[in-house]
Coordinates of C-alpha atoms in Angstrom, one line a residue:
Chain A
M4 CA -31.5 4.3 -10.3
P5 CA -31.1 1.8 -7.9
K6 CA -32.5 -1.7 -8.1
H7 CA -31.8 -3.1 -4.6
P8 CA -31.9 -1.3 -1.3
V9 CA -28.7 -1.4 1.3
L10 CA -29.3 -2.7 4.9
V11 CA -26.9 -1.1 7.1
V12 CA -26.9 -2.0 10.8
G13 CA -24.0 -0.3 13.1
S14 CA -23.5 2.6 15.5
I15 CA -24.6 6.2 15.4
A16 CA -22.2 8.3 17.5
L17 CA -21.4 12.1 18.5
D18 CA -17.8 12.4 17.6
T19 CA -15.2 14.6 18.9
V20 CA -12.3 14.5 16.8
E21 CA -8.9 16.2 16.9
T22 CA -6.5 16.4 13.9
P23 CA -3.7 18.3 12.9
A24 CA -6.2 20.1 10.7
G25 CA -8.3 21.3 13.6
K26 CA -11.1 19.9 16.3
R27 CA -14.6 19.5 16.3
A28 CA -16.7 18.4 19.2
N29 CA -20.0 16.3 19.6
I30 CA -20.4 16.2 15.4
L31 CA -22.2 13.4 13.3
G32 CA -20.1 9.9 13.3
G33 CA -20.6 6.1 13.9
S34 CA -19.8 3.1 11.3
A35 CA -23.7 3.2 10.1
T36 CA -23.8 6.8 9.8
H37 CA -20.4 7.2 7.4
F38 CA -21.7 3.8 5.3
S39 CA -25.2 4.9 4.8
I40 CA -24.3 8.6 3.5
S41 CA -21.6 6.9 1.2
A42 CA -23.8 4.2 0.1
R43 CA -26.9 6.3 -0.5
H44 CA -25.3 8.0 -3.6
F45 CA -25.6 4.4 -5.2
A46 CA -28.8 3.0 -3.8
K47 CA -31.6 3.3 -1.3
V48 CA -30.2 2.9 2.1
R49 CA -32.2 1.1 4.9
L50 CA -30.6 2.5 8.5
V51 CA -30.8 0.1 11.6
G52 CA -29.4 1.8 14.7
V53 CA -30.0 3.4 18.1
V54 CA -29.5 6.8 19.3
G55 CA -29.9 8.4 23.0
R56 CA -32.7 11.3 23.5
D57 CA -29.9 13.9 23.1
F58 CA -29.5 13.2 19.4
P59 CA -30.1 16.1 17.5
E60 CA -32.9 16.9 15.5
E61 CA -30.7 18.3 12.7
H62 CA -28.9 15.2 12.3
L63 CA -32.2 13.1 11.8
R64 CA -33.1 16.0 9.3
L65 CA -30.0 15.4 7.5
F66 CA -30.9 11.5 7.1
Q67 CA -34.5 12.3 5.7
N68 CA -32.9 14.9 3.5
L69 CA -30.3 12.5 2.1
S70 CA -33.3 10.1 1.5
I71 CA -32.2 7.5 4.2
D72 CA -34.9 5.2 5.6
T73 CA -34.8 5.6 9.4
T74 CA -37.7 3.3 10.1
G75 CA -35.2 1.2 12.0
L76 CA -33.3 4.4 13.9
H77 CA -34.8 3.5 17.4
T78 CA -34.6 6.2 20.3
A79 CA -33.9 4.9 23.5
D80 CA -33.7 6.5 27.1
G81 CA -30.3 7.5 27.7
M82 CA -27.4 9.4 25.8
T83 CA -26.1 8.5 22.2
F84 CA -22.9 6.9 21.9
R85 CA -20.1 9.3 22.2
W86 CA -16.3 8.6 21.0
H87 CA -13.6 11.2 21.6
G88 CA -10.4 10.6 19.3
R89 CA -7.2 12.1 18.3
Y90 CA -4.7 11.7 15.4
V91 CA -1.2 13.2 14.8
G92 CA 1.3 13.3 12.3
T93 CA 0.4 11.5 9.2
M94 CA -2.7 10.3 10.9
S95 CA -2.4 7.0 10.1
S96 CA -4.1 5.7 13.4
A97 CA -6.7 7.0 16.0
H98 CA -5.6 7.5 19.5
T99 CA -8.7 7.1 21.8
I100 CA -9.4 9.7 24.4
S101 CA -12.8 8.3 25.4
V102 CA -15.6 6.0 24.6
D103 CA -18.7 6.2 26.3
L104 CA -21.1 3.2 24.5
N105 CA -24.0 4.7 26.4
V106 CA -27.4 3.3 24.6
F107 CA -25.3 1.4 22.3
A108 CA -23.7 -0.8 25.1
D109 CA -26.8 -3.0 25.5
Y110 CA -28.5 -2.5 22.0
K111 CA -30.0 -5.7 20.4
P112 CA -30.9 -4.6 16.8
D113 CA -34.4 -5.4 15.5
I114 CA -34.7 -5.4 11.7
P115 CA -38.1 -3.7 10.7
V116 CA -40.6 -6.2 8.7
S117 CA -40.3 -3.7 6.0
Y118 CA -36.4 -4.3 6.1
R119 CA -36.3 -8.3 6.4
D120 CA -36.4 -8.5 2.3
S121 CA -33.0 -6.6 1.8
K122 CA -30.8 -8.2 -0.7
F123 CA -27.7 -6.6 0.4
V124 CA -26.7 -6.1 4.0
L125 CA -24.0 -4.7 5.8
L126 CA -23.1 -6.1 9.1
G127 CA -21.2 -3.0 10.4
N128 CA -18.4 -4.0 13.3
A129 CA -20.5 -5.0 16.8
S130 CA -20.2 -8.0 18.9
P131 CA -20.4 -11.4 16.4
H132 CA -23.6 -12.4 18.4
A133 CA -25.3 -9.1 17.3
Q134 CA -24.2 -9.9 13.9
R135 CA -25.5 -13.2 14.2
R136 CA -28.8 -11.9 15.4
V137 CA -29.5 -9.7 12.5
L138 CA -28.4 -12.4 10.1
E139 CA -31.3 -14.5 11.7
Q140 CA -33.7 -11.9 11.0
L141 CA -33.1 -11.8 7.4
D142 CA -35.4 -13.5 4.5
A143 CA -32.8 -14.3 2.0
P144 CA -30.1 -11.8 1.3
D145 CA -27.8 -12.0 -1.8
F146 CA -24.7 -10.4 -0.4
V147 CA -24.0 -9.8 3.7
L148 CA -20.8 -8.1 3.9
L149 CA -19.4 -8.6 7.9
D150 CA -17.4 -5.6 9.1
T151 CA -15.6 -6.8 12.2
M152 CA -12.1 -5.5 14.1
N153 CA -8.9 -6.4 16.0
F154 CA -11.0 -6.6 19.8
W155 CA -13.5 -9.1 18.4
I156 CA -10.9 -11.1 16.5
E157 CA -9.0 -11.5 19.4
T158 CA -12.0 -12.0 22.1
E159 CA -14.6 -14.0 19.6
N160 CA -12.0 -15.7 17.3
K161 CA -14.3 -18.8 16.7
T162 CA -17.7 -17.1 16.6
I163 CA -16.3 -15.1 13.9
K164 CA -14.5 -17.9 12.0
K165 CA -18.1 -19.8 12.3
M166 CA -20.1 -17.0 10.7
L167 CA -17.6 -16.7 7.5
P168 CA -19.5 -19.6 5.8
L169 CA -22.8 -17.7 6.3
V170 CA -22.1 -14.2 4.7
H171 CA -21.0 -13.3 1.3
G172 CA -18.1 -11.0 2.1
L173 CA -15.9 -10.3 5.0
C174 CA -14.1 -6.5 5.0
I175 CA -11.1 -5.9 7.4
N176 CA -7.9 -4.3 7.3
H177 CA -4.6 -6.0 6.3
E178 CA -3.5 -6.5 9.9
E179 CA -6.7 -7.8 11.0
A180 CA -6.8 -10.2 8.3
M181 CA -3.4 -11.6 9.4
L182 CA -4.9 -11.7 13.0
L183 CA -7.8 -13.5 12.1
A184 CA -5.9 -16.1 9.8
D185 CA -2.9 -16.3 12.5
K186 CA -0.7 -15.9 9.4
P187 CA 2.5 -13.5 9.1
S188 CA 1.9 -12.4 5.5
V189 CA -1.4 -11.0 3.8
A190 CA -0.8 -13.6 1.1
R191 CA -1.2 -16.6 3.0
A192 CA -4.1 -15.0 5.2
I193 CA -6.0 -14.6 2.2
R194 CA -5.6 -18.1 1.3
T195 CA -6.2 -19.1 4.6
L196 CA -9.9 -17.1 5.2
L197 CA -10.9 -18.1 1.6
E198 CA -10.3 -21.5 2.7
W199 CA -12.6 -21.1 5.6
G200 CA -15.5 -20.7 3.5
V201 CA -15.8 -16.8 3.1
P202 CA -16.3 -16.3 -0.7
V203 CA -15.2 -12.6 -1.1
L204 CA -12.4 -10.9 1.0
V205 CA -12.1 -7.2 1.0
I206 CA -9.1 -5.8 2.5
K207 CA -8.6 -2.4 3.5
K208 CA -5.1 -0.9 3.6
A209 CA -5.9 2.5 4.2
E210 CA -3.2 5.2 2.4
H211 CA -2.3 2.2 0.4
G212 CA -5.6 1.2 -1.1
A213 CA -7.7 -1.9 -1.0
M214 CA -7.8 -5.6 -2.5
I215 CA -10.6 -7.9 -3.3
A216 CA -9.6 -11.7 -3.4
T217 CA -11.9 -14.5 -4.4
R218 CA -11.1 -18.1 -5.4
D219 CA -10.9 -17.1 -8.7
F220 CA -9.1 -13.5 -8.8
I221 CA -7.3 -10.9 -7.0
F222 CA -7.8 -7.0 -7.7
Q223 CA -6.3 -4.3 -6.1
V224 CA -6.9 -0.5 -6.2
P225 CA -4.7 2.4 -5.0
A226 CA -5.9 5.2 -2.6
Y227 CA -6.8 8.1 -4.4
L228 CA -4.0 10.9 -3.7
T229 CA -5.5 13.7 -1.8
E230 CA -3.5 16.7 -0.6
H231 CA -6.5 17.7 1.8
V232 CA -6.8 15.1 4.2
M233 CA -8.9 16.7 7.4
D234 CA -10.1 13.8 9.3
P235 CA -9.9 9.8 8.7
T236 CA -12.6 9.1 10.8
G237 CA -15.1 6.8 9.0
A238 CA -13.1 6.4 5.9
G239 CA -13.1 2.9 6.0
D240 CA -17.2 2.9 6.4
S241 CA -17.2 5.1 3.6
F242 CA -15.2 2.8 1.7
A243 CA -17.7 -0.1 2.4
G244 CA -20.3 2.0 1.8
G245 CA -19.4 2.7 -1.8
F246 CA -18.2 -1.1 -2.2
L247 CA -21.8 -2.4 -1.2
G248 CA -23.7 0.7 -2.7
S249 CA -22.0 0.0 -6.1
L250 CA -22.7 -3.7 -6.1
A251 CA -26.2 -3.1 -5.1
R252 CA -26.4 -1.1 -8.1
A253 CA -24.6 -3.0 -10.6
G254 CA -24.8 -6.5 -9.4
I255 CA -22.7 -9.3 -8.3
T256 CA -20.2 -10.3 -10.9
P257 CA -16.3 -10.7 -11.1
K258 CA -16.3 -7.3 -13.0
G259 CA -19.0 -5.6 -10.6
L260 CA -16.9 -6.7 -7.6
R261 CA -13.6 -5.1 -8.8
R262 CA -15.8 -1.7 -10.1
A263 CA -17.4 -1.7 -6.6
L264 CA -13.6 -2.0 -4.7
V265 CA -12.9 1.4 -6.7
Y266 CA -15.9 2.9 -5.9
G267 CA -15.3 2.4 -2.2
S268 CA -11.8 3.7 -2.7
V269 CA -13.3 6.9 -4.4
M270 CA -15.7 7.0 -1.3
G271 CA -13.1 6.4 1.4
S272 CA -10.7 9.4 -0.5
L273 CA -13.9 11.9 -0.2
A274 CA -14.6 10.9 3.2
V275 CA -11.5 12.1 4.7
E276 CA -11.3 15.6 2.9
S277 CA -13.7 16.9 5.8
F278 CA -14.4 16.7 9.5
G279 CA -17.2 14.5 9.6
T280 CA -19.7 13.4 7.1
E281 CA -19.6 16.9 5.4
R282 CA -17.5 16.4 2.4
L283 CA -19.6 13.2 1.6
S284 CA -22.8 14.4 2.1
K285 CA -22.4 17.5 -0.4
A286 CA -20.5 15.0 -2.9
T287 CA -22.0 15.3 -6.5
A288 CA -22.3 12.5 -9.1
S289 CA -19.8 14.2 -10.9
D290 CA -17.3 14.5 -7.8
I291 CA -17.5 10.6 -7.9
E292 CA -17.3 9.7 -11.4
D293 CA -14.3 12.0 -11.9
R294 CA -12.3 10.6 -9.2
Y295 CA -13.4 7.1 -10.3
K296 CA -12.0 7.9 -13.3
A297 CA -8.7 9.4 -12.1
L298 CA -8.2 6.2 -10.1
L299 CA -8.7 3.9 -13.1
A300 CA -6.1 6.0 -14.9
M301 CA -3.8 5.2 -12.3
I302 CA -3.8 1.8 -12.7
S303 CA -4.0 1.9 -16.7
L304 CA -0.9 0.7 -18.5
Chain B
M43 CA 18.3 -8.0 -26.9
P44 CA 19.3 -5.1 -24.6
K45 CA 20.0 -1.9 -26.7
H46 CA 21.7 -0.1 -24.0
P47 CA 23.8 -1.5 -21.0
V48 CA 23.0 -0.1 -17.4
L49 CA 25.9 1.3 -15.5
V50 CA 25.4 1.0 -11.6
V51 CA 27.6 2.2 -8.8
G52 CA 26.7 1.0 -5.3
S53 CA 27.8 -1.2 -2.6
I54 CA 29.1 -4.8 -2.7
A55 CA 29.0 -6.5 0.6
L56 CA 29.2 -9.5 2.7
D57 CA 25.9 -9.8 4.4
T58 CA 24.8 -11.8 7.6
V59 CA 20.8 -12.2 7.8
E60 CA 18.6 -13.6 10.4
T61 CA 14.8 -13.8 9.4
P62 CA 12.2 -16.3 10.7
A63 CA 13.2 -18.3 7.8
G64 CA 16.4 -19.3 8.9
K65 CA 19.9 -17.4 9.2
R66 CA 22.9 -17.0 6.5
A67 CA 26.4 -15.7 7.1
N68 CA 28.4 -13.9 4.8
I69 CA 26.3 -14.2 1.9
L70 CA 26.8 -12.0 -1.3
G71 CA 24.7 -8.7 -0.8
G72 CA 25.1 -4.9 -1.3
S73 CA 22.8 -2.4 -3.6
A74 CA 24.9 -2.8 -6.4
T75 CA 25.1 -6.4 -6.3
H76 CA 21.1 -6.9 -6.0
F77 CA 20.6 -4.3 -8.5
S78 CA 23.0 -5.6 -11.1
I79 CA 21.6 -9.3 -10.6
S80 CA 18.1 -7.9 -11.4
A81 CA 19.0 -5.7 -14.0
R82 CA 20.9 -8.0 -16.0
H83 CA 17.5 -10.0 -17.2
F84 CA 16.9 -7.0 -19.1
A85 CA 20.0 -5.4 -20.3
K86 CA 23.8 -5.4 -20.3
V87 CA 25.0 -4.5 -16.7
R88 CA 28.4 -2.4 -15.9
L89 CA 29.3 -2.5 -12.2
V90 CA 31.2 0.2 -10.4
G91 CA 32.0 -0.9 -6.8
V92 CA 35.0 -1.7 -4.3
V93 CA 35.3 -5.2 -2.4
G94 CA 38.1 -6.4 -0.3
R95 CA 41.0 -8.9 -0.4
D96 CA 38.7 -11.2 1.5
F97 CA 36.1 -11.1 -1.4
P98 CA 35.6 -14.7 -2.5
E99 CA 36.5 -15.8 -5.5
E100 CA 33.1 -17.7 -6.3
H101 CA 31.4 -14.6 -6.0
L102 CA 33.5 -12.9 -9.0
R103 CA 32.7 -16.0 -10.8
L104 CA 29.0 -15.5 -10.5
F105 CA 29.0 -11.8 -11.8
Q106 CA 31.1 -13.2 -14.6
N107 CA 28.6 -16.5 -15.2
L108 CA 25.8 -13.8 -15.2
S109 CA 27.7 -11.7 -17.7
I110 CA 28.0 -8.7 -15.6
D111 CA 30.6 -6.4 -16.4
T112 CA 33.4 -6.1 -13.7
T113 CA 35.7 -3.7 -15.3
G114 CA 34.7 -1.0 -12.6
L115 CA 35.0 -3.7 -9.7
H116 CA 38.2 -2.3 -7.7
T117 CA 39.5 -4.7 -5.6
A118 CA 41.2 -2.6 -2.4
D119 CA 43.6 -3.3 0.6
G120 CA 41.2 -4.2 3.7
M121 CA 38.0 -6.1 4.2
T122 CA 34.7 -6.0 2.2
F123 CA 32.1 -4.2 3.7
R124 CA 30.2 -6.2 6.0
W125 CA 26.4 -6.0 7.0
H126 CA 24.5 -7.9 9.8
G127 CA 21.0 -7.5 10.1
R128 CA 17.9 -9.3 11.5
Y129 CA 14.2 -9.4 10.5
V130 CA 11.2 -10.4 12.7
G131 CA 7.5 -10.8 12.5
T132 CA 6.2 -9.9 9.3
M133 CA 9.8 -8.8 8.4
S134 CA 8.3 -5.0 7.6
S135 CA 11.9 -3.5 8.5
A136 CA 15.4 -4.6 9.2
H137 CA 16.8 -4.5 13.0
T138 CA 21.2 -3.7 12.0
I139 CA 23.3 -5.6 14.5
S140 CA 26.3 -4.5 13.1
V141 CA 28.0 -2.7 10.1
D142 CA 31.6 -2.5 9.2
L143 CA 32.0 0.0 6.2
N144 CA 35.7 -1.3 5.6
V145 CA 36.9 -0.5 2.3
F146 CA 33.6 1.2 1.4
A147 CA 34.2 4.0 3.5
D148 CA 36.5 5.8 2.1
Y149 CA 35.7 4.7 -1.5
K150 CA 35.6 7.5 -4.3
P151 CA 34.4 5.7 -7.3
D152 CA 36.0 6.3 -10.6
I153 CA 34.1 5.2 -13.8
P154 CA 36.2 3.5 -16.1
V155 CA 36.5 4.8 -19.6
S156 CA 34.8 2.2 -21.4
Y157 CA 31.7 3.1 -19.3
R158 CA 31.5 6.7 -19.7
D159 CA 28.9 6.8 -22.5
S160 CA 26.5 5.0 -20.5
K161 CA 22.9 6.1 -21.0
F162 CA 21.1 4.4 -18.1
V163 CA 22.9 5.0 -14.7
L164 CA 21.9 4.0 -11.1
L165 CA 23.4 6.1 -8.6
G166 CA 23.0 3.6 -5.7
N167 CA 22.5 4.7 -2.1
A168 CA 25.9 6.9 -1.1
S169 CA 26.7 10.1 -0.1
P170 CA 25.3 12.6 -2.3
H171 CA 28.9 14.0 -2.9
A172 CA 30.1 10.8 -4.1
Q173 CA 27.0 10.4 -6.3
R174 CA 27.9 13.8 -7.6
R175 CA 31.2 13.0 -8.5
V176 CA 30.0 10.0 -10.5
L177 CA 27.6 12.1 -12.5
E178 CA 30.4 14.6 -13.7
Q179 CA 32.5 11.4 -15.1
L180 CA 29.7 10.5 -17.3
D181 CA 29.3 11.9 -20.9
A182 CA 25.7 12.2 -21.4
P183 CA 23.4 9.9 -19.8
D184 CA 19.7 10.0 -21.0
F185 CA 18.3 8.7 -17.4
V186 CA 20.3 8.8 -14.2
L187 CA 18.1 6.9 -11.3
L188 CA 19.5 8.7 -7.6
D189 CA 18.7 6.0 -4.9
T190 CA 19.2 7.8 -1.4
M191 CA 18.0 7.2 1.9
N192 CA 16.9 8.8 5.4
F193 CA 20.4 9.0 6.9
W194 CA 21.5 11.4 4.0
I195 CA 18.2 13.3 3.6
E196 CA 18.6 14.1 7.4
T197 CA 22.2 15.1 6.9
E198 CA 22.7 16.4 3.4
N199 CA 19.1 17.6 2.7
K200 CA 20.1 20.7 0.7
T201 CA 23.0 18.6 -1.4
I202 CA 20.3 16.1 -2.5
K203 CA 18.0 19.1 -3.1
K204 CA 20.5 20.4 -5.6
M205 CA 21.1 17.4 -7.2
L206 CA 17.5 16.7 -8.0
P207 CA 17.5 19.0 -11.3
L208 CA 20.4 17.2 -12.5
V209 CA 19.2 13.5 -12.3
H210 CA 16.2 12.3 -14.3
G211 CA 14.6 9.8 -11.6
L212 CA 14.5 9.7 -7.8
C213 CA 13.8 6.2 -6.1
I214 CA 13.2 6.3 -2.7
N215 CA 10.2 5.0 -0.3
H216 CA 7.3 7.0 0.8
E217 CA 8.6 7.8 4.4
E218 CA 11.5 9.2 2.7
A219 CA 9.8 10.9 0.0
M220 CA 7.7 13.0 3.1
L221 CA 10.9 13.5 4.9
L222 CA 12.9 14.8 2.1
A223 CA 10.0 17.1 1.0
D224 CA 9.1 17.9 4.5
K225 CA 5.1 17.2 4.0
P226 CA 2.8 15.2 5.8
S227 CA 1.2 13.4 3.0
V228 CA 2.7 11.4 0.2
A229 CA 0.2 13.4 -2.0
R230 CA 2.0 16.9 -1.0
A231 CA 5.6 15.3 -1.1
I232 CA 5.1 14.4 -4.7
R233 CA 3.8 17.8 -6.0
T234 CA 6.9 19.4 -3.7
L235 CA 9.6 17.1 -5.4
L236 CA 8.0 17.5 -8.6
E237 CA 8.1 21.3 -8.2
W238 CA 12.0 21.0 -7.2
G239 CA 12.8 19.4 -10.8
V240 CA 12.9 15.8 -10.6
P241 CA 11.1 14.5 -13.7
V242 CA 10.2 10.9 -12.5
L243 CA 9.5 10.2 -9.2
V244 CA 9.6 6.1 -8.2
I245 CA 8.3 5.5 -4.9
K246 CA 8.7 2.1 -3.4
K247 CA 6.0 1.1 -0.7
A248 CA 7.3 -2.4 0.0
E249 CA 4.6 -4.8 0.5
H250 CA 2.2 -2.0 -0.8
G251 CA 3.5 -1.9 -4.1
A252 CA 5.1 1.1 -6.0
M253 CA 4.3 4.5 -7.7
I254 CA 5.5 6.6 -10.6
A255 CA 4.9 10.2 -10.6
T256 CA 5.4 12.8 -13.4
R257 CA 4.3 16.1 -13.9
D258 CA 2.0 14.4 -16.8
F259 CA 0.7 11.1 -15.0
I260 CA 0.6 8.8 -11.7
F261 CA 0.7 5.0 -12.0
Q262 CA 0.7 2.5 -9.5
V263 CA 1.3 -0.9 -9.2
P264 CA 0.7 -3.3 -6.2
A265 CA 3.2 -5.8 -5.0
Y266 CA 2.8 -9.8 -6.3
L267 CA 1.4 -11.2 -3.1
T268 CA 4.2 -13.9 -2.4
E269 CA 3.6 -16.5 0.3
H270 CA 7.1 -17.6 0.3
V271 CA 9.2 -14.5 1.8
M272 CA 12.7 -15.4 2.5
D273 CA 14.7 -12.6 3.4
P274 CA 13.5 -9.1 2.3
T275 CA 17.4 -7.6 2.0
G276 CA 17.8 -5.9 -1.5
A277 CA 14.6 -6.1 -2.4
G278 CA 14.3 -2.4 -3.2
D279 CA 17.8 -2.7 -5.2
S280 CA 16.0 -5.5 -7.1
F281 CA 13.1 -3.4 -7.7
A282 CA 15.3 -0.6 -9.1
G283 CA 17.2 -3.0 -11.1
G284 CA 14.3 -4.2 -12.6
F285 CA 12.6 -0.8 -13.2
L286 CA 16.1 0.6 -14.7
G287 CA 16.9 -2.5 -16.7
S288 CA 13.2 -2.5 -18.7
L289 CA 13.7 1.0 -19.1
A290 CA 16.9 0.6 -20.8
R291 CA 15.4 -2.1 -23.2
A292 CA 12.0 -0.3 -24.1
G293 CA 12.9 3.1 -23.9
I294 CA 11.9 6.4 -21.9
T295 CA 8.2 6.8 -23.0
P296 CA 5.1 7.2 -20.5
K297 CA 4.2 3.4 -21.3
G298 CA 8.0 2.5 -20.8
L299 CA 8.2 4.2 -17.7
R300 CA 4.7 2.5 -16.5
R301 CA 5.8 -1.1 -17.7
A302 CA 9.4 -0.5 -16.0
L303 CA 7.3 0.3 -12.6
V304 CA 5.6 -3.2 -13.0
Y305 CA 8.9 -5.1 -13.8
G306 CA 10.4 -3.3 -11.0
S307 CA 7.6 -4.7 -8.7
V308 CA 8.1 -8.5 -10.4
M309 CA 11.9 -8.2 -9.6
G310 CA 11.3 -7.0 -5.9
S311 CA 8.7 -9.7 -5.4
L312 CA 11.3 -12.8 -6.8
A313 CA 14.2 -11.1 -4.7
V314 CA 12.6 -11.7 -1.2
E315 CA 11.7 -15.5 -2.0
S316 CA 15.6 -16.7 -1.1
F317 CA 18.3 -15.3 1.0
G318 CA 20.7 -13.1 -0.7
T319 CA 20.8 -13.3 -4.5
E320 CA 20.1 -16.8 -5.3
R321 CA 16.2 -16.6 -6.3
L322 CA 16.9 -13.6 -8.8
S323 CA 20.2 -15.5 -9.9
K324 CA 18.0 -18.4 -11.0
A325 CA 15.0 -16.6 -12.2
T326 CA 14.2 -17.5 -16.1
A327 CA 12.3 -15.1 -18.5
S328 CA 9.4 -17.0 -18.2
D329 CA 9.7 -16.7 -14.5
I330 CA 9.6 -12.6 -14.8
E331 CA 7.1 -12.8 -17.8
D332 CA 4.3 -14.8 -15.8
R333 CA 4.8 -12.7 -12.7
Y334 CA 4.5 -9.6 -14.8
K335 CA 1.2 -10.7 -16.5
A336 CA -0.2 -11.8 -13.1
L337 CA 0.4 -8.6 -11.6
L338 CA -1.2 -6.7 -14.7
A339 CA -4.3 -8.7 -14.0
M340 CA -4.6 -7.6 -10.5
I341 CA -4.6 -4.1 -11.8
S342 CA -7.1 -4.9 -15.1
L343 CA -10.8 -3.9 -14.1

């Protein structure tokens, strides 16, 4: 079993989601949630986040039943972060109907002393200043994966750029890569971002798979073709959980990075097969290994 | 060298193209042109198409210099098919400024007697009735690849559906696959189209690569990451030329189909590196093999 635990700092939310497959209200969501429930299939997970007084007891029990360490889960006065979104057609993007940040709005994550030796860390999508603050509380991590999004790239471009040499991996989608690098093609964006000092670039392409780029190699994996897409929410976070969890389990080598990308794609494809976290919570080791082999078969000559 | 020649029936055009990299007026274009200049790197090519009296002598000489058999190239009274298009930003789609079908409008392709024994055939994008007419003139082809587009899928859906069991491969992009099958995901579209009786489905995904699906396997190849995109016109036709040319050279086996998909991706990536057909006309065998190896490295664990 896992050599190294994985620390995740991110959002925990109550999501209301509408897709062509149906509607669910106030289900467990948030980037740290999806990431944790994915990564725990590969490694011990240490969760850092904030919820409100309204956060249902059953969700806390779920984290505990899945052996996710909730020492760093803070309950604040107020309401839990809520998001309401809708997907239509091929569900390629979410239309946000409402966002209430609530207790997440002014949250300044504190890393418990027992977490500070973490070697594998996900800095979930948040203000780069808050992400920087987390980084400063860690002893000597081996692999910090930075997640961000177009909002921060547009408003805090310089702050993000300064963080790149401080982390080990950047996890973004292909449009965000072009936006951050200010280049009109993925190929040129990759070169620019590697030149800016990030050692490992992980580029998510949703239904088109994912790509990893370093100065030494590029590796690409397709998306697993599932016929049962119910809810794409959290696919990217589940992908990141599989990637970083696999890396913590197998070690940071070129082959370990490539394998981790395939596991990320596996976990993203499982995540979309139910609303919320249900499918990933119940996935078995053989569900994961079967899909891993199926994905490798799809790229084997 | 090539065991089997490849027959292509399609358009020959004079294109005016505007991209962020510049503008070219009245350059050699058309689906059969791009296909031929790609496929001739792998096999002998037999061209069937129509041009007008205005078609420049230098383009005819180019076909001859590239050893493309022009027995089936008919010169009709009137002007050559002309297309004027513009690409902006990431060049992911063309904005058509004008189309003048001219001599292509009422063209009914006749297959020369010397071509009728062709074993590998591309039915380039055209009315499915015209495509059917070509099919009926052939002796006993081994692999007919059918190309089509959203216009025909919307207006001649039933005709296309009836043709699927008569051909060996269907080459379309992923949106067209979902449109033709009337399914909201590529996974479900693939299953439907295979059920309708097409043995080999080749799905183009532009900058996201390509996929081949049969009842026995799915294989995916990423796009080669080129930093030098000048003009995407003809990328899909160049892809199809590499695919069918490679198949004619190597034979119709599962591995031959997968290799052909990689060669298709190689030829598509070379095609976009110049305006018109220049880059593909001048590509050397080692340009092609180097890129083939680079693509395989990108999917090797």
